[in-house]
mmCIF file with all atom_site columns, C-alpha atoms in Angstrom:
data_model
loop_
_atom_site.group_PDB
_atom_site.id
_atom_site.type_symbol
_atom_site.label_atom_id
_atom_site.label_alt_id
_atom_site.label_comp_id
_atom_site.label_asym_id
_atom_site.label_entity_id
_atom_site.label_seq_id
_atom_site.pdbx_PDB_ins_code
_atom_site.Cartn_x
_atom_site.Cartn_y
_atom_site.Cartn_z
_atom_site.occupancy
_atom_site.B_iso_or_equiv
_atom_site.pdbx_formal_charge
_atom_site.auth_seq_id
_atom_site.auth_comp_id
_atom_site.auth_asym_id
_atom_site.auth_atom_id
_atom_site.pdbx_PDB_model_num
ATOM 1   C CA . MET U 1 1   ? 0.000  0.000  0.000  1.00 0.00 ? 10  MET U CA 1
ATOM 2   C CA . SER U 1 2   ? 1.516  3.322  -1.008 1.00 0.00 ? 11  SER U CA 1
ATOM 3   C CA . GLN U 1 3   ? 1.599  6.269  1.358  1.00 0.00 ? 12  GLN U CA 1
ATOM 4   C CA . SER U 1 4   ? -0.990 8.157  -0.704 1.00 0.00 ? 13  SER U CA 1
ATOM 5   C CA . GLU U 1 5   ? -3.477 5.293  -0.191 1.00 0.00 ? 14  GLU U CA 1
ATOM 6   C CA . LYS U 1 6   ? -2.943 5.109  3.576  1.00 0.00 ? 15  LYS U CA 1
ATOM 7   C CA . THR U 1 7   ? -5.302 7.114  5.723  1.00 0.00 ? 16  THR U CA 1
ATOM 8   C CA . ARG U 1 8   ? -3.366 6.776  8.992  1.00 0.00 ? 17  ARG U CA 1
ATOM 9   C CA . TYR U 1 9   ? -0.120 5.418  10.365 1.00 0.00 ? 18  TYR U CA 1
ATOM 10  C CA . SER U 1 10  ? 0.142  1.933  11.861 1.00 0.00 ? 19  SER U CA 1
ATOM 11  C CA . GLU U 1 11  ? 0.493  1.360  15.607 1.00 0.00 ? 20  GLU U CA 1
ATOM 12  C CA . SER U 1 12  ? 4.210  0.587  15.227 1.00 0.00 ? 21  SER U CA 1
ATOM 13  C CA . GLU U 1 13  ? 4.747  3.791  13.230 1.00 0.00 ? 22  GLU U CA 1
ATOM 14  C CA . LEU U 1 14  ? 2.807  5.789  15.820 1.00 0.00 ? 23  LEU U CA 1
ATOM 15  C CA . ASN U 1 15  ? 4.936  4.210  18.557 1.00 0.00 ? 24  ASN U CA 1
ATOM 16  C CA . GLU U 1 16  ? 8.067  5.376  16.710 1.00 0.00 ? 25  GLU U CA 1
ATOM 17  C CA . PHE U 1 17  ? 6.699  8.917  16.504 1.00 0.00 ? 26  PHE U CA 1
ATOM 18  C CA . GLU U 1 18  ? 5.684  8.803  20.165 1.00 0.00 ? 27  GLU U CA 1
ATOM 19  C CA . ALA U 1 19  ? 9.212  7.794  21.194 1.00 0.00 ? 28  ALA U CA 1
ATOM 20  C CA . LEU U 1 20  ? 10.672 10.610 19.062 1.00 0.00 ? 29  LEU U CA 1
ATOM 21  C CA . ILE U 1 21  ? 8.283  13.157 20.572 1.00 0.00 ? 30  ILE U CA 1
ATOM 22  C CA . LEU U 1 22  ? 8.920  11.999 24.145 1.00 0.00 ? 31  LEU U CA 1
ATOM 23  C CA . GLU U 1 23  ? 12.666 12.333 23.534 1.00 0.00 ? 32  GLU U CA 1
ATOM 24  C CA . LYS U 1 24  ? 12.193 15.860 22.156 1.00 0.00 ? 33  LYS U CA 1
ATOM 25  C CA . ILE U 1 25  ? 9.960  16.807 25.107 1.00 0.00 ? 34  ILE U CA 1
ATOM 26  C CA . GLU U 1 26  ? 12.580 15.649 27.601 1.00 0.00 ? 35  GLU U CA 1
ATOM 27  C CA . LYS U 1 27  ? 15.333 17.589 25.826 1.00 0.00 ? 36  LYS U CA 1
ATOM 28  C CA . ALA U 1 28  ? 13.141 20.695 25.511 1.00 0.00 ? 37  ALA U CA 1
ATOM 29  C CA . LYS U 1 29  ? 12.175 20.574 29.196 1.00 0.00 ? 38  LYS U CA 1
ATOM 30  C CA . ASN U 1 30  ? 15.849 20.322 30.175 1.00 0.00 ? 39  ASN U CA 1
ATOM 31  C CA . GLU U 1 31  ? 16.639 23.336 28.002 1.00 0.00 ? 40  GLU U CA 1
ATOM 32  C CA . LEU U 1 32  ? 13.703 25.237 29.522 1.00 0.00 ? 41  LEU U CA 1
ATOM 33  C CA . THR U 1 33  ? 14.966 24.441 33.016 1.00 0.00 ? 42  THR U CA 1
ATOM 34  C CA . GLU U 1 34  ? 18.388 25.845 32.080 1.00 0.00 ? 43  GLU U CA 1
ATOM 35  C CA . LEU U 1 35  ? 16.788 28.985 30.652 1.00 0.00 ? 44  LEU U CA 1
ATOM 36  C CA . LYS U 1 36  ? 14.783 29.469 33.853 1.00 0.00 ? 45  LYS U CA 1
ATOM 37  C CA . LYS U 1 37  ? 17.937 29.026 35.938 1.00 0.00 ? 46  LYS U CA 1
ATOM 38  C CA . SER U 1 38  ? 19.646 31.705 33.857 1.00 0.00 ? 47  SER U CA 1
ATOM 39  C CA . LEU U 1 39  ? 16.687 34.018 34.381 1.00 0.00 ? 48  LEU U CA 1
ATOM 40  C CA . THR U 1 40  ? 16.705 33.636 38.145 1.00 0.00 ? 49  THR U CA 1
ATOM 41  C CA . LYS U 1 41  ? 20.420 34.333 38.457 1.00 0.00 ? 50  LYS U CA 1
ATOM 42  C CA . GLY U 1 42  ? 20.782 37.958 39.422 1.00 0.00 ? 51  GLY U CA 1
ATOM 43  C CA . GLY U 1 43  ? 23.493 40.226 38.173 1.00 0.00 ? 52  GLY U CA 1
ATOM 44  C CA . ASP U 1 44  ? 26.731 39.285 39.874 1.00 0.00 ? 53  ASP U CA 1
ATOM 45  C CA . SER U 1 45  ? 27.526 42.821 40.927 1.00 0.00 ? 54  SER U CA 1
ATOM 46  C CA . GLY U 1 46  ? 29.777 42.950 43.949 1.00 0.00 ? 55  GLY U CA 1
ATOM 47  C CA . ASP U 1 47  ? 30.048 45.675 46.543 1.00 0.00 ? 56  ASP U CA 1
ATOM 48  C CA . ASP U 1 48  ? 32.998 47.352 44.879 1.00 0.00 ? 57  ASP U CA 1
ATOM 49  C CA . ILE U 1 49  ? 32.669 50.944 43.741 1.00 0.00 ? 58  ILE U CA 1
ATOM 50  C CA . THR U 1 50  ? 32.061 51.210 39.991 1.00 0.00 ? 59  THR U CA 1
ATOM 51  C CA . ASN U 1 51  ? 31.651 54.024 37.558 1.00 0.00 ? 60  ASN U CA 1
ATOM 52  C CA . HIS U 1 52  ? 27.975 55.120 37.314 1.00 0.00 ? 61  HIS U CA 1
ATOM 53  C CA . THR U 1 53  ? 28.004 55.018 33.485 1.00 0.00 ? 62  THR U CA 1
ATOM 54  C CA . THR U 1 54  ? 29.371 51.500 33.488 1.00 0.00 ? 63  THR U CA 1
ATOM 55  C CA . LYS U 1 55  ? 26.662 50.441 35.932 1.00 0.00 ? 64  LYS U CA 1
ATOM 56  C CA . VAL U 1 56  ? 23.919 51.901 33.701 1.00 0.00 ? 65  VAL U CA 1
ATOM 57  C CA . LEU U 1 57  ? 25.340 50.109 30.655 1.00 0.00 ? 66  LEU U CA 1
ATOM 58  C CA . GLU U 1 58  ? 25.556 46.844 32.570 1.00 0.00 ? 67  GLU U CA 1
ATOM 59  C CA . ASP U 1 59  ? 21.963 47.222 33.783 1.00 0.00 ? 68  ASP U CA 1
ATOM 60  C CA . GLY U 1 60  ? 20.811 47.820 30.205 1.00 0.00 ? 69  GLY U CA 1
ATOM 61  C CA . ALA U 1 61  ? 22.699 44.785 28.960 1.00 0.00 ? 70  ALA U CA 1
ATOM 62  C CA . ASP U 1 62  ? 21.272 42.688 31.808 1.00 0.00 ? 71  ASP U CA 1
ATOM 63  C CA . THR U 1 63  ? 17.745 43.818 30.956 1.00 0.00 ? 72  THR U CA 1
ATOM 64  C CA . LEU U 1 64  ? 18.223 42.999 27.270 1.00 0.00 ? 73  LEU U CA 1
ATOM 65  C CA . GLU U 1 65  ? 19.634 39.594 28.130 1.00 0.00 ? 74  GLU U CA 1
ATOM 66  C CA . LYS U 1 66  ? 16.687 38.861 30.442 1.00 0.00 ? 75  LYS U CA 1
ATOM 67  C CA . GLU U 1 67  ? 14.228 39.875 27.719 1.00 0.00 ? 76  GLU U CA 1
ATOM 68  C CA . ASN U 1 68  ? 15.973 37.548 25.268 1.00 0.00 ? 77  ASN U CA 1
ATOM 69  C CA . LEU U 1 69  ? 15.962 34.707 27.785 1.00 0.00 ? 78  LEU U CA 1
ATOM 70  C CA . ASN U 1 70  ? 12.264 35.315 28.493 1.00 0.00 ? 79  ASN U CA 1
ATOM 71  C CA . GLN U 1 71  ? 11.490 35.121 24.767 1.00 0.00 ? 80  GLN U CA 1
ATOM 72  C CA . LEU U 1 72  ? 13.521 31.926 24.414 1.00 0.00 ? 81  LEU U CA 1
ATOM 73  C CA . ALA U 1 73  ? 11.774 30.406 27.436 1.00 0.00 ? 82  ALA U CA 1
ATOM 74  C CA . ALA U 1 74  ? 8.344  31.332 26.035 1.00 0.00 ? 83  ALA U CA 1
ATOM 75  C CA . ARG U 1 75  ? 9.213  29.767 22.659 1.00 0.00 ? 84  ARG U CA 1
ATOM 76  C CA . GLN U 1 76  ? 10.520 26.660 24.376 1.00 0.00 ? 85  GLN U CA 1
ATOM 77  C CA . GLN U 1 77  ? 7.312  26.345 26.438 1.00 0.00 ? 86  GLN U CA 1
ATOM 78  C CA . LYS U 1 78  ? 5.209  26.716 23.278 1.00 0.00 ? 87  LYS U CA 1
ATOM 79  C CA . PHE U 1 79  ? 7.317  24.006 21.583 1.00 0.00 ? 88  PHE U CA 1
ATOM 80  C CA . ILE U 1 80  ? 6.764  21.673 24.561 1.00 0.00 ? 89  ILE U CA 1
ATOM 81  C CA . ASN U 1 81  ? 3.012  22.365 24.464 1.00 0.00 ? 90  ASN U CA 1
ATOM 82  C CA . ASN U 1 82  ? 2.912  21.610 20.728 1.00 0.00 ? 91  ASN U CA 1
ATOM 83  C CA . LEU U 1 83  ? 4.783  18.349 21.276 1.00 0.00 ? 92  LEU U CA 1
ATOM 84  C CA . GLU U 1 84  ? 2.420  17.365 24.095 1.00 0.00 ? 93  GLU U CA 1
ATOM 85  C CA . ASN U 1 85  ? -0.541 18.128 21.826 1.00 0.00 ? 94  ASN U CA 1
ATOM 86  C CA . ALA U 1 86  ? 1.010  15.827 19.229 1.00 0.00 ? 95  ALA U CA 1
ATOM 87  C CA . LEU U 1 87  ? 1.030  13.046 21.842 1.00 0.00 ? 96  LEU U CA 1
ATOM 88  C CA . VAL U 1 88  ? -2.698 13.631 22.366 1.00 0.00 ? 97  VAL U CA 1
ATOM 89  C CA . ARG U 1 89  ? -3.241 13.306 18.593 1.00 0.00 ? 98  ARG U CA 1
ATOM 90  C CA . ILE U 1 90  ? -1.339 10.007 18.649 1.00 0.00 ? 99  ILE U CA 1
ATOM 91  C CA . LYS U 1 91  ? -3.639 8.741  21.407 1.00 0.00 ? 100 LYS U CA 1
ATOM 92  C CA . ASN U 1 92  ? -6.823 9.839  19.632 1.00 0.00 ? 101 ASN U CA 1
ATOM 93  C CA . GLY U 1 93  ? -5.734 8.544  16.221 1.00 0.00 ? 102 GLY U CA 1
ATOM 94  C CA . THR U 1 94  ? -5.449 11.845 14.357 1.00 0.00 ? 103 THR U CA 1
ATOM 95  C CA . TYR U 1 95  ? -1.656 12.154 14.392 1.00 0.00 ? 104 TYR U CA 1
ATOM 96  C CA . GLY U 1 96  ? -0.051 12.552 10.997 1.00 0.00 ? 105 GLY U CA 1
ATOM 97  C CA . ILE U 1 97  ? -3.236 13.635 9.238  1.00 0.00 ? 106 ILE U CA 1
ATOM 98  C CA . CYS U 1 98  ? -3.153 17.111 7.707  1.00 0.00 ? 107 CYS U CA 1
ATOM 99  C CA . VAL U 1 99  ? -5.854 19.348 9.186  1.00 0.00 ? 108 VAL U CA 1
ATOM 100 C CA . ASP U 1 100 ? -6.182 21.176 5.863  1.00 0.00 ? 109 ASP U CA 1
ATOM 101 C CA . THR U 1 101 ? -6.144 18.391 3.280  1.00 0.00 ? 110 THR U CA 1
ATOM 102 C CA . GLY U 1 102 ? -7.081 15.338 5.354  1.00 0.00 ? 111 GLY U CA 1
ATOM 103 C CA . LYS U 1 103 ? -4.186 13.482 3.736  1.00 0.00 ? 112 LYS U CA 1
ATOM 104 C CA . LEU U 1 104 ? -1.349 11.727 5.483  1.00 0.00 ? 113 LEU U CA 1
ATOM 105 C CA . ILE U 1 105 ? 1.639  13.959 6.279  1.00 0.00 ? 114 ILE U CA 1
ATOM 106 C CA . SER U 1 106 ? 4.899  12.436 5.015  1.00 0.00 ? 115 SER U CA 1
ATOM 107 C CA . LYS U 1 107 ? 7.053  10.543 7.486  1.00 0.00 ? 116 LYS U CA 1
ATOM 108 C CA . GLU U 1 108 ? 10.028 12.714 6.564  1.00 0.00 ? 117 GLU U CA 1
ATOM 109 C CA . ARG U 1 109 ? 8.132  15.876 7.513  1.00 0.00 ? 118 ARG U CA 1
ATOM 110 C CA . LEU U 1 110 ? 6.892  14.351 10.778 1.00 0.00 ? 119 LEU U CA 1
ATOM 111 C CA . LYS U 1 111 ? 10.414 13.275 11.697 1.00 0.00 ? 120 LYS U CA 1
ATOM 112 C CA . ALA U 1 112 ? 11.691 16.802 11.044 1.00 0.00 ? 121 ALA U CA 1
ATOM 113 C CA . VAL U 1 113 ? 8.713  18.597 12.649 1.00 0.00 ? 122 VAL U CA 1
ATOM 114 C CA . PRO U 1 114 ? 6.938  15.977 14.785 1.00 0.00 ? 123 PRO U CA 1
ATOM 115 C CA . HIS U 1 115 ? 4.345  18.419 16.135 1.00 0.00 ? 124 HIS U CA 1
ATOM 116 C CA . THR U 1 116 ? 3.144  19.628 12.723 1.00 0.00 ? 125 THR U CA 1
ATOM 117 C CA . MET U 1 117 ? -0.502 19.386 11.754 1.00 0.00 ? 126 MET U CA 1
ATOM 118 C CA . HIS U 1 118 ? 0.041  20.447 8.133  1.00 0.00 ? 127 HIS U CA 1
ATOM 119 C CA . SER U 1 119 ? 1.398  18.593 5.118  1.00 0.00 ? 128 SER U CA 1
ATOM 120 C CA . ILE U 1 120 ? 4.097  20.367 3.154  1.00 0.00 ? 129 ILE U CA 1
ATOM 121 C CA . GLU U 1 121 ? 1.582  21.009 0.360  1.00 0.00 ? 130 GLU U CA 1
ATOM 122 C CA . ALA U 1 122 ? -0.844 22.688 2.774  1.00 0.00 ? 131 ALA U CA 1
ATOM 123 C CA . LYS U 1 123 ? 1.958  24.714 4.344  1.00 0.00 ? 132 LYS U CA 1
ATOM 124 C CA . LEU U 1 124 ? 3.139  25.932 0.941  1.00 0.00 ? 133 LEU U CA 1
ATOM 125 C CA . SER U 1 125 ? -0.380 26.867 -0.137 1.00 0.00 ? 134 SER U CA 1
ATOM 126 C CA . GLN U 1 126 ? -0.745 28.988 3.034  1.00 0.00 ? 135 GLN U CA 1
ATOM 127 C CA . ARG U 1 127 ? 2.095  31.198 1.807  1.00 0.00 ? 136 ARG U CA 1
ATOM 128 C CA . ASN U 1 128 ? 0.309  32.090 -1.426 1.00 0.00 ? 137 ASN U CA 1
#
């Protein structure tokens, strides 16, 4: 049976995708934990006397870094949520089916972007 004739992935294929997603979730959660640790670390400013201008520049750099870390943490959390939603789709039997076309999403695409809900054709047509 060719992929175009299949309407869903087999249990063994779904198990493979589930293992891949669980691995990605674990890695993403570890990265999120590291980001959160970086966010909670305060500026390591000692009690020594420093130039006021230098202090202002350092505070600005610290603020910018915290904003960047916050954005990274938010993206990482969204990625984890998307992966967890993909696990739900595996459980309810809709994983790997394009929400736009109803066709099976290619294995290659799912391995690259395991949380996707769109086939490459649907994704390309969204750009037009």
